[in-house]
Amino acid sequence: GDSVTQMEGPVTLSEEAFLTINCTYTATGYPSLFWYVQYPGEGLQLLLKATKADDKGSNKGFEATYRKETTSFHLEKGSVQVSDSAVYFCALRTFGNEKLTFGTGTRLTIIP
Amino acid sequence: GAGVSQSPSNKVTEKGKDVELRCDPISGHTALYWYRQSLGQGLEFLIYFQGNSAPDKSGLPSDRFSAERTGGSVSTLTIQRTQQEDSAVYLCASSSPLGTKNTEAFFGQGTRLTVV
């Protein structure tokens, strides 16, 4: 079946540091890939997505590239801010089996 | 509607009582998902619907849990004889089918269930 493995947390960084949160997947078909974010006390919201190989999703300074050869979708940001503190979830949906499968989430804390 | 709506937003119930949680998806969304999130934990898949049918209900924790969807729209998650371990935030999401322009799932704000 489909599965998503993401970097264990929690992750603590200083403001303006470079961020990478690793995400790899296994899928029975051709997946679309997503990063969702959950800010403290708020609901889940989409951060970015990519629907085919080599696509790059980007939003709010975050980027992730769909790498079919390594089955990865790592999340990166060049300079994090305190306001980026949240829990980040990697997820996929596969055409024909449209269940949305999530990773376990990575809690990110940015300190000033 | 404009977004996924869940009700109630908070529910406190006594152990052993039944509860019903409601989800109104975005109009036109054919896929509907239920997840559970315990405090500080990740997302636990419960069930998903495509239209009114549930191709995957593998995540339902026990036969005390059931869900239905009618008219391809509103869904109800029912928990019978609630236990304290059922306390969590129950999240609903909806999406268009893959292959349409917007493939992401949109989440509601959740129902926080507390069993005392």
Coordinates of N, CA and C in Angstrom, one line a residue:
Chain A
G1 N 0.8 -1.2 0.0 CA 0.0 0.0 0.0 C 0.8 1.2 0.0
D2 N 0.2 2.4 -0.1 CA 0.9 3.7 -0.1 C 1.4 4.0 1.4
S3 N 2.5 4.7 1.4 CA 3.0 5.1 2.7 C 3.9 6.3 2.5
V4 N 4.0 7.1 3.6 CA 4.8 8.3 3.6 C 5.7 8.3 4.9
T5 N 7.0 8.5 4.7 CA 7.9 8.5 5.8 C 8.6 9.9 5.9
Q6 N 8.4 10.6 7.0 CA 9.0 11.9 7.1 C 9.9 12.0 8.3
M7 N 10.7 13.0 8.3 CA 11.7 13.2 9.3 C 11.1 13.3 10.7
E8 N 11.7 12.6 11.6 CA 11.2 12.6 13.0 C 11.5 14.0 13.6
G9 N 10.6 14.4 14.4 CA 10.9 15.7 15.1 C 11.1 15.4 16.6
P10 N 11.0 16.5 17.4 CA 10.8 17.8 16.9 C 12.2 18.4 16.4
V11 N 12.0 19.5 15.6 CA 13.1 20.2 15.0 C 13.1 21.6 15.6
T12 N 14.3 22.0 16.1 CA 14.4 23.4 16.6 C 15.5 24.1 15.9
L13 N 15.2 25.2 15.4 CA 16.2 26.0 14.6 C 16.2 27.5 15.1
S14 N 17.3 28.1 14.8 CA 17.3 29.6 15.1 C 16.7 30.3 13.9
E15 N 16.2 31.5 14.2 CA 15.7 32.3 13.1 C 16.7 32.6 12.0
E16 N 16.3 32.5 10.8 CA 17.1 32.7 9.6 C 18.0 31.5 9.2
A17 N 17.8 30.4 9.9 CA 18.5 29.2 9.5 C 17.9 28.6 8.3
F18 N 18.6 27.6 7.7 CA 18.1 26.9 6.5 C 17.4 25.7 7.0
L19 N 16.2 25.4 6.4 CA 15.4 24.3 6.9 C 15.3 23.2 5.8
T20 N 15.4 22.0 6.2 CA 15.0 20.8 5.4 C 14.3 19.9 6.2
I21 N 13.1 19.5 5.7 CA 12.3 18.4 6.4 C 12.2 17.3 5.3
N22 N 12.8 16.1 5.6 CA 12.8 15.1 4.6 C 11.5 14.3 4.5
C23 N 11.1 13.9 3.3 CA 9.9 13.1 3.1 C 10.2 12.2 1.9
T24 N 9.9 10.9 2.2 CA 10.0 9.9 1.1 C 8.7 9.1 1.1
Y25 N 8.4 8.5 0.0 CA 7.1 7.8 -0.2 C 7.3 6.5 -0.9
T26 N 6.3 5.7 -0.7 CA 6.0 4.5 -1.6 C 4.6 4.6 -2.0
A27 N 4.4 4.3 -3.3 CA 3.0 4.4 -3.9 C 2.8 3.3 -4.9
T28 N 1.6 2.8 -4.9 CA 1.2 1.8 -5.8 C 1.0 2.3 -7.2
G29 N 0.7 3.6 -7.3 CA 0.4 4.2 -8.6 C 1.2 5.5 -8.7
Y30 N 0.7 6.4 -9.5 CA 1.4 7.7 -9.7 C 0.8 8.7 -8.8
P31 N 1.5 9.1 -7.7 CA 0.9 10.0 -6.7 C 1.0 11.5 -7.1
S32 N 0.1 12.3 -6.5 CA 0.3 13.7 -6.3 C 0.8 13.9 -4.9
L33 N 1.7 14.8 -4.7 CA 2.4 15.0 -3.4 C 2.0 16.4 -2.8
F34 N 1.9 16.4 -1.5 CA 1.5 17.6 -0.8 C 2.3 17.8 0.5
W35 N 2.5 19.1 0.9 CA 2.8 19.4 2.2 C 1.7 20.3 2.9
Y36 N 1.3 19.8 4.0 CA 0.3 20.5 4.8 C 1.0 21.1 6.1
V37 N 0.4 22.2 6.6 CA 0.9 22.8 7.8 C -0.2 23.1 8.8
Q38 N 0.2 22.9 10.0 CA -0.8 23.1 11.1 C -0.1 24.1 12.1
Y39 N -0.6 25.3 12.1 CA -0.1 26.3 13.0 C -0.7 26.1 14.4
P40 N -0.1 26.5 15.5 CA -0.6 26.3 16.8 C -2.1 26.8 16.9
G41 N -2.9 25.8 17.4 CA -4.3 26.2 17.6 C -5.2 26.3 16.3
E42 N -4.6 26.0 15.2 CA -5.3 26.1 13.9 C -5.5 24.8 13.2
G43 N -6.3 24.8 12.2 CA -6.6 23.6 11.4 C -5.5 23.4 10.4
L44 N -5.6 22.2 9.7 CA -4.6 21.9 8.7 C -4.9 22.7 7.4
Q45 N -3.8 23.2 6.8 CA -4.0 23.9 5.5 C -2.9 23.5 4.6
L46 N -3.2 23.5 3.3 CA -2.2 23.2 2.3 C -1.1 24.2 2.2
L47 N 0.1 23.8 2.2 CA 1.3 24.7 2.1 C 1.7 24.7 0.6
L48 N 1.9 23.5 0.0 CA 2.3 23.5 -1.4 C 2.0 22.1 -1.9
K49 N 2.1 21.9 -3.2 CA 1.8 20.6 -3.8 C 2.5 20.5 -5.2
A50 N 2.7 19.2 -5.6 CA 3.2 18.9 -6.9 C 2.5 17.7 -7.5
T51 N 2.2 17.7 -8.7 CA 1.3 16.7 -9.3 C 2.1 15.7 -10.2
K52 N 3.3 16.1 -10.7 CA 4.0 15.2 -11.5 C 5.5 15.4 -11.3
A53 N 6.3 14.4 -11.8 CA 7.7 14.3 -11.6 C 8.4 15.6 -12.0
D54 N 9.3 16.1 -11.2 CA 10.2 17.3 -11.5 C 9.4 18.6 -11.2
D55 N 8.1 18.5 -10.9 CA 7.4 19.7 -10.6 C 8.0 20.3 -9.2
K56 N 8.0 21.6 -9.1 CA 8.4 22.2 -7.8 C 7.2 23.0 -7.3
G57 N 6.8 22.6 -6.1 CA 5.7 23.4 -5.4 C 6.4 24.5 -4.6
S58 N 5.8 25.6 -4.5 CA 6.4 26.7 -3.6 C 5.3 27.6 -3.1
N59 N 5.5 28.1 -1.9 CA 4.6 29.0 -1.2 C 5.2 29.5 0.1
K60 N 5.1 30.8 0.3 CA 5.6 31.4 1.6 C 7.1 31.2 1.8
G61 N 7.8 31.1 0.7 CA 9.3 30.9 0.8 C 9.7 29.4 0.9
F62 N 8.7 28.5 1.1 CA 9.0 27.1 1.1 C 8.9 26.5 -0.3
E63 N 9.8 25.5 -0.5 CA 9.8 24.8 -1.8 C 9.9 23.3 -1.6
A64 N 9.4 22.5 -2.5 CA 9.6 21.1 -2.5 C 9.6 20.6 -3.9
T65 N 10.5 19.7 -4.3 CA 10.5 19.2 -5.7 C 10.2 17.7 -5.7
Y66 N 9.3 17.4 -6.6 CA 8.8 16.0 -6.8 C 10.0 15.2 -7.5
R67 N 10.6 14.3 -6.7 CA 11.7 13.5 -7.3 C 11.3 12.1 -7.4
K68 N 10.9 11.7 -8.6 CA 10.4 10.3 -8.8 C 11.6 9.3 -8.7
E69 N 12.8 9.7 -9.1 CA 13.9 8.7 -9.1 C 14.3 8.4 -7.6
T70 N 14.1 9.3 -6.7 CA 14.4 9.0 -5.3 C 13.2 8.9 -4.4
T71 N 12.0 8.9 -5.1 CA 10.7 8.9 -4.4 C 10.7 9.8 -3.2
S72 N 11.1 11.1 -3.4 CA 11.2 12.1 -2.3 C 10.5 13.4 -2.7
F73 N 10.2 14.1 -1.6 CA 9.5 15.4 -1.7 C 9.9 16.2 -0.5
H74 N 11.2 16.5 -0.4 CA 11.7 17.2 0.8 C 11.3 18.7 0.8
L75 N 11.0 19.2 2.0 CA 10.5 20.6 2.2 C 11.8 21.4 2.6
E76 N 11.9 22.6 1.9 CA 13.1 23.4 2.2 C 12.6 24.9 2.3
K77 N 13.4 25.6 3.1 CA 13.2 27.1 3.2 C 14.5 27.7 3.5
G78 N 14.9 28.7 2.8 CA 16.2 29.3 3.0 C 16.5 30.0 4.3
S79 N 15.4 30.6 4.8 CA 15.6 31.5 6.0 C 14.3 31.4 6.8
V80 N 14.3 30.7 7.8 CA 13.0 30.5 8.6 C 12.8 31.6 9.5
Q81 N 11.5 31.8 9.8 CA 11.1 32.9 10.8 C 10.3 32.2 11.9
V82 N 10.2 33.0 13.0 CA 9.5 32.5 14.2 C 8.1 32.1 13.8
S83 N 7.5 32.8 12.9 CA 6.1 32.5 12.5 C 6.0 31.2 11.7
D84 N 7.1 30.6 11.4 CA 7.0 29.3 10.7 C 6.9 28.1 11.7
S85 N 6.9 28.4 12.9 CA 6.8 27.3 14.0 C 5.4 26.7 13.8
A86 N 5.4 25.4 13.6 CA 4.2 24.7 13.3 C 4.5 23.2 13.2
V87 N 3.5 22.4 12.9 CA 3.7 21.0 12.5 C 3.5 20.8 11.0
Y88 N 4.4 20.2 10.4 CA 4.4 20.0 8.9 C 4.1 18.5 8.6
F89 N 3.2 18.3 7.7 CA 2.8 16.9 7.3 C 3.0 16.8 5.8
C90 N 3.7 15.7 5.4 CA 3.9 15.3 4.0 C 2.7 14.3 3.7
A91 N 2.2 14.4 2.5 CA 1.0 13.5 2.1 C 1.0 13.2 0.7
L92 N 0.3 12.2 0.3 CA 0.2 11.8 -1.1 C -1.2 11.3 -1.4
R93 N -1.6 11.4 -2.6 CA -2.9 10.8 -3.2 C -2.5 10.1 -4.5
T94 N -3.0 8.9 -4.7 CA -2.7 8.2 -5.9 C -3.9 8.0 -6.7
F95 N -3.8 8.3 -8.0 CA -5.0 8.2 -8.9 C -5.5 6.7 -8.9
G96 N -6.8 6.5 -8.7 CA -7.3 5.2 -8.7 C -7.5 4.7 -7.3
N97 N -6.7 5.2 -6.3 CA -6.8 4.8 -4.9 C -6.7 6.2 -4.2
E98 N -7.8 6.9 -4.2 CA -7.6 8.3 -3.8 C -7.6 8.6 -2.4
K99 N -7.3 7.7 -1.6 CA -7.1 7.9 -0.1 C -5.9 8.8 0.0
L100 N -6.1 9.8 0.9 CA -5.0 10.7 1.2 C -4.2 10.1 2.4
T101 N -2.9 9.8 2.1 CA -2.0 9.2 3.1 C -1.0 10.2 3.6
F102 N -1.0 10.3 4.9 CA -0.1 11.3 5.6 C 1.1 10.7 6.3
G103 N 2.2 11.4 6.4 CA 3.3 11.1 7.2 C 2.9 11.4 8.7
T104 N 3.8 11.1 9.6 CA 3.5 11.3 11.0 C 3.6 12.7 11.5
G105 N 4.1 13.6 10.6 CA 4.2 15.0 11.0 C 5.6 15.4 11.7
T106 N 6.0 16.6 11.5 CA 7.3 17.1 12.0 C 7.0 18.4 12.7
R107 N 7.3 18.4 14.0 CA 7.0 19.7 14.8 C 8.3 20.6 14.6
L108 N 8.1 21.8 14.1 CA 9.2 22.7 13.9 C 9.0 23.9 14.9
T109 N 10.1 24.2 15.6 CA 10.1 25.4 16.5 C 11.3 26.2 16.1
I110 N 11.0 27.5 15.8 CA 12.0 28.5 15.5 C 12.2 29.4 16.7
I111 N 13.4 29.6 17.1 CA 13.7 30.5 18.2 C 14.4 31.7 17.8
P112 N 14.0 32.9 18.4 CA 14.5 34.2 17.9 C 16.0 34.2 18.2
Chain B
G1 N -20.7 25.1 0.1 CA -20.3 26.2 1.0 C -18.9 26.6 0.7
A2 N -18.5 27.6 1.4 CA -17.2 28.2 1.1 C -16.0 27.3 1.6
G3 N -16.3 26.5 2.7 CA -15.3 25.6 3.2 C -15.9 24.4 3.8
V4 N -15.1 23.5 4.3 CA -15.6 22.3 5.0 C -16.0 22.7 6.4
S5 N -17.2 22.4 6.7 CA -17.8 22.7 8.0 C -18.1 21.5 8.9
Q6 N -17.6 21.6 10.1 CA -17.8 20.5 11.0 C -18.6 20.9 12.2
S7 N -19.4 20.0 12.7 CA -20.2 20.4 13.9 C -20.4 19.1 14.8
P8 N -20.4 19.3 16.1 CA -20.1 20.5 16.8 C -18.6 20.8 16.8
S9 N -18.2 22.0 17.2 CA -16.8 22.3 17.3 C -16.2 21.6 18.5
N10 N -17.0 21.5 19.6 CA -16.6 20.9 20.8 C -17.7 20.0 21.3
K11 N -17.3 18.8 21.9 CA -18.3 17.9 22.4 C -17.7 17.2 23.6
V12 N -18.4 17.4 24.8 CA -18.0 16.7 26.0 C -19.1 15.7 26.3
T13 N -18.7 14.4 26.4 CA -19.7 13.4 26.6 C -19.3 12.5 27.8
E14 N -20.3 11.8 28.3 CA -19.9 10.8 29.4 C -19.6 9.5 28.8
K15 N -18.7 8.8 29.4 CA -18.3 7.5 29.0 C -19.5 6.6 28.8
G16 N -19.6 5.9 27.7 CA -20.7 5.0 27.5 C -21.8 5.6 26.6
K17 N -21.8 6.9 26.4 CA -22.8 7.5 25.6 C -22.4 7.5 24.1
D18 N -23.4 7.6 23.2 CA -23.1 7.7 21.8 C -23.0 9.1 21.4
V19 N -22.1 9.3 20.3 CA -22.0 10.7 19.8 C -22.0 10.6 18.3
E20 N -22.5 11.7 17.7 CA -22.5 11.9 16.2 C -21.8 13.2 15.9
L21 N -20.9 13.0 14.9 CA -20.1 14.2 14.5 C -20.5 14.4 13.0
R22 N -20.6 15.6 12.6 CA -21.1 15.9 11.3 C -20.1 16.7 10.5
C23 N -20.1 16.4 9.2 CA -19.2 17.1 8.3 C -20.0 17.5 7.0
D24 N -19.9 18.8 6.7 CA -20.4 19.3 5.5 C -19.3 19.7 4.5
P25 N -19.1 18.9 3.5 CA -17.9 19.2 2.6 C -18.2 20.3 1.7
I26 N -17.1 20.7 1.0 CA -17.3 21.8 0.0 C -18.2 21.2 -1.2
S27 N -19.1 22.1 -1.6 CA -20.0 21.6 -2.6 C -19.3 21.1 -3.9
G28 N -19.7 20.0 -4.3 CA -19.2 19.4 -5.5 C -18.0 18.5 -5.3
H29 N -17.5 18.5 -4.1 CA -16.3 17.6 -3.8 C -16.9 16.1 -3.6
T30 N -16.3 15.2 -4.4 CA -16.8 13.8 -4.3 C -16.1 13.0 -3.3
A31 N -14.8 13.4 -2.9 CA -14.1 12.6 -1.9 C -14.2 13.3 -0.6
L32 N -14.4 12.4 0.5 CA -14.5 12.9 1.8 C -13.8 12.0 2.8
Y33 N -13.0 12.6 3.7 CA -12.1 11.9 4.5 C -12.4 12.2 6.0
W34 N -12.2 11.2 6.8 CA -12.2 11.4 8.3 C -10.9 11.0 8.9
Y35 N -10.3 11.8 9.7 CA -9.1 11.5 10.4 C -9.3 11.8 11.9
R36 N -8.4 11.3 12.7 CA -8.4 11.6 14.1 C -7.0 12.0 14.5
Q37 N -7.0 13.0 15.4 CA -5.7 13.5 15.9 C -5.7 13.6 17.4
S38 N -5.0 12.8 18.0 CA -4.9 12.9 19.5 C -3.9 13.9 19.8
L39 N -3.9 14.4 21.1 CA -3.1 15.5 21.5 C -1.6 15.2 21.2
G40 N -1.0 16.1 20.5 CA 0.4 16.0 20.2 C 0.8 14.9 19.2
Q41 N -0.2 14.3 18.7 CA 0.1 13.1 17.8 C -0.2 13.5 16.3
G42 N 0.1 12.6 15.4 CA -0.1 12.8 14.0 C -1.6 12.5 13.6
L43 N -1.8 12.3 12.3 CA -3.1 12.1 11.8 C -3.4 10.6 11.7
E44 N -4.4 10.1 12.2 CA -4.8 8.7 12.1 C -6.0 8.7 11.2
F45 N -5.8 8.0 10.0 CA -6.8 7.8 9.0 C -7.9 6.9 9.6
L46 N -9.2 7.3 9.4 CA -10.3 6.5 9.8 C -11.0 5.9 8.6
I47 N -11.5 6.7 7.7 CA -12.3 6.2 6.6 C -12.4 7.3 5.5
Y48 N -12.6 6.8 4.3 CA -12.8 7.8 3.2 C -13.9 7.4 2.3
F49 N -14.6 8.3 1.8 CA -15.8 8.1 0.9 C -15.4 8.7 -0.5
Q50 N -15.9 7.9 -1.5 CA -16.0 8.4 -2.9 C -17.4 8.4 -3.2
G51 N -18.0 9.6 -3.3 CA -19.5 9.6 -3.4 C -20.1 9.1 -2.1
N52 N -21.0 8.2 -2.2 CA -21.7 7.7 -1.0 C -21.0 6.3 -0.6
S53 N -20.1 5.8 -1.3 CA -19.5 4.5 -0.9 C -18.2 4.8 -0.3
A54 N -17.8 3.8 0.6 CA -16.5 3.9 1.3 C -15.6 2.8 0.9
P55 N -14.7 3.2 -0.1 CA -13.7 2.2 -0.6 C -12.7 1.7 0.5
D56 N -12.5 2.5 1.5 CA -11.5 2.2 2.5 C -12.0 2.6 3.8
K57 N -12.4 1.7 4.7 CA -12.8 1.9 6.0 C -11.8 1.2 7.0
S58 N -10.6 1.0 6.5 CA -9.7 0.2 7.3 C -9.2 0.8 8.6
G59 N -9.4 2.1 8.7 CA -8.9 2.8 9.8 C -9.8 2.9 11.0
L60 N -11.0 2.5 10.8 CA -12.0 2.6 11.9 C -11.5 1.7 13.1
P61 N -11.3 2.2 14.3 CA -10.6 1.5 15.4 C -11.3 0.3 15.9
S62 N -12.7 0.3 15.8 CA -13.4 -0.8 16.4 C -14.8 -0.7 15.8
D63 N -15.6 -1.8 16.1 CA -17.0 -1.7 15.5 C -17.9 -0.7 16.3
R64 N -17.3 0.0 17.2 CA -18.1 1.1 17.8 C -18.2 2.3 16.9
F65 N -17.3 2.3 15.9 CA -17.2 3.5 15.0 C -17.9 3.1 13.7
S66 N -18.7 4.0 13.2 CA -19.3 3.9 11.9 C -19.4 5.2 11.3
A67 N -19.6 5.2 10.0 CA -19.7 6.5 9.2 C -20.6 6.3 8.0
E68 N -21.3 7.3 7.7 CA -22.1 7.2 6.5 C -22.1 8.6 5.8
R69 N -22.4 8.5 4.5 CA -22.5 9.7 3.7 C -23.7 9.6 2.8
T70 N -24.5 10.6 2.8 CA -25.8 10.6 2.0 C -25.8 11.7 1.0
G71 N -26.4 11.3 -0.2 CA -26.5 12.3 -1.3 C -25.2 12.8 -1.8
G72 N -24.1 12.1 -1.5 CA -22.8 12.5 -2.0 C -22.3 13.8 -1.3
S73 N -22.9 14.1 -0.1 CA -22.6 15.4 0.5 C -22.3 15.2 2.0
V74 N -23.2 15.4 2.9 CA -23.0 15.4 4.3 C -22.6 14.0 4.8
S75 N -21.6 14.0 5.7 CA -21.2 12.7 6.3 C -21.4 12.8 7.8
T76 N -21.7 11.7 8.4 CA -21.8 11.6 9.9 C -20.9 10.5 10.4
L77 N -20.1 10.8 11.3 CA -19.3 9.8 12.0 C -19.9 9.5 13.4
T78 N -20.3 8.3 13.6 CA -20.9 7.9 14.9 C -20.0 7.0 15.7
I79 N -19.9 7.4 17.0 CA -19.1 6.6 17.9 C -20.1 6.1 19.0
Q80 N -20.2 4.8 19.1 CA -21.1 4.2 20.1 C -20.4 3.9 21.4
R81 N -21.0 4.0 22.5 CA -20.5 3.6 23.8 C -19.1 4.2 24.0
T82 N -19.0 5.5 23.9 CA -17.7 6.1 23.9 C -16.8 5.7 25.1
Q83 N -15.5 5.7 24.9 CA -14.5 5.4 25.9 C -13.6 6.6 26.0
Q84 N -12.8 6.7 27.1 CA -11.9 7.8 27.3 C -10.9 7.9 26.2
E85 N -10.5 6.7 25.7 CA -9.4 6.7 24.6 C -10.0 7.3 23.3
D86 N -11.3 7.5 23.2 CA -11.8 8.1 22.0 C -11.6 9.6 22.0
S87 N -11.2 10.2 23.1 CA -11.0 11.6 23.2 C -9.9 12.0 22.2
A88 N -10.2 13.0 21.3 CA -9.3 13.4 20.3 C -10.0 14.5 19.5
V89 N -9.3 15.1 18.5 CA -9.9 16.0 17.5 C -10.2 15.2 16.3
Y90 N -11.4 15.2 15.8 CA -11.8 14.5 14.7 C -11.9 15.5 13.5
L91 N -11.1 15.2 12.5 CA -11.0 16.1 11.3 C -11.7 15.5 10.1
C92 N -12.3 16.3 9.4 CA -12.9 16.0 8.1 C -12.3 16.8 7.0
A93 N -12.1 16.2 5.8 CA -11.6 16.9 4.7 C -12.4 16.4 3.4
S94 N -12.4 17.3 2.4 CA -13.0 16.9 1.2 C -12.1 17.4 0.0
S95 N -12.3 16.7 -1.1 CA -11.5 17.1 -2.3 C -12.3 16.7 -3.6
S96 N -11.8 17.3 -4.7 CA -12.3 16.9 -6.0 C -11.5 15.7 -6.4
P97 N -12.0 14.9 -7.3 CA -11.2 13.8 -7.8 C -9.9 14.2 -8.4
L98 N -8.9 13.3 -8.3 CA -7.6 13.5 -9.0 C -7.9 13.7 -10.5
G99 N -7.2 14.5 -11.1 CA -7.4 14.7 -12.6 C -8.2 16.0 -12.8
T100 N -8.8 16.5 -11.8 CA -9.4 17.9 -11.9 C -8.3 18.9 -11.5
K101 N -8.6 20.1 -11.7 CA -7.6 21.1 -11.5 C -7.0 21.2 -10.1
N102 N -7.9 21.2 -9.1 CA -7.5 21.3 -7.7 C -7.5 20.0 -7.1
T103 N -6.4 19.4 -6.8 CA -6.4 18.0 -6.2 C -6.2 18.0 -4.7
E104 N -6.0 19.1 -4.1 CA -5.7 19.0 -2.7 C -7.0 18.8 -1.9
A105 N -6.8 18.3 -0.7 CA -7.9 18.2 0.3 C -8.0 19.4 1.1
F106 N -9.2 19.8 1.4 CA -9.5 21.0 2.3 C -10.0 20.5 3.6
F107 N -9.5 20.9 4.7 CA -9.9 20.4 6.0 C -10.8 21.4 6.7
G108 N -11.7 20.8 7.5 CA -12.5 21.6 8.5 C -11.7 21.9 9.7
Q109 N -12.3 22.6 10.6 CA -11.6 23.0 11.9 C -11.6 21.9 12.9
G110 N -12.4 20.8 12.6 CA -12.4 19.7 13.5 C -13.4 19.8 14.6
T111 N -13.7 18.6 15.2 CA -14.5 18.5 16.4 C -13.7 17.9 17.5
R112 N -13.6 18.7 18.6 CA -12.8 18.2 19.7 C -13.7 17.4 20.6
L113 N -13.5 16.1 20.7 CA -14.3 15.3 21.5 C -13.6 14.9 22.8
T114 N -14.3 15.2 23.9 CA -13.7 14.8 25.3 C -14.7 13.9 25.9
V115 N -14.2 12.7 26.3 CA -15.0 11.7 27.0 C -14.6 11.7 28.4
V116 N -15.6 12.0 29.3 CA -15.3 12.1 30.7 C -15.9 10.9 31.5

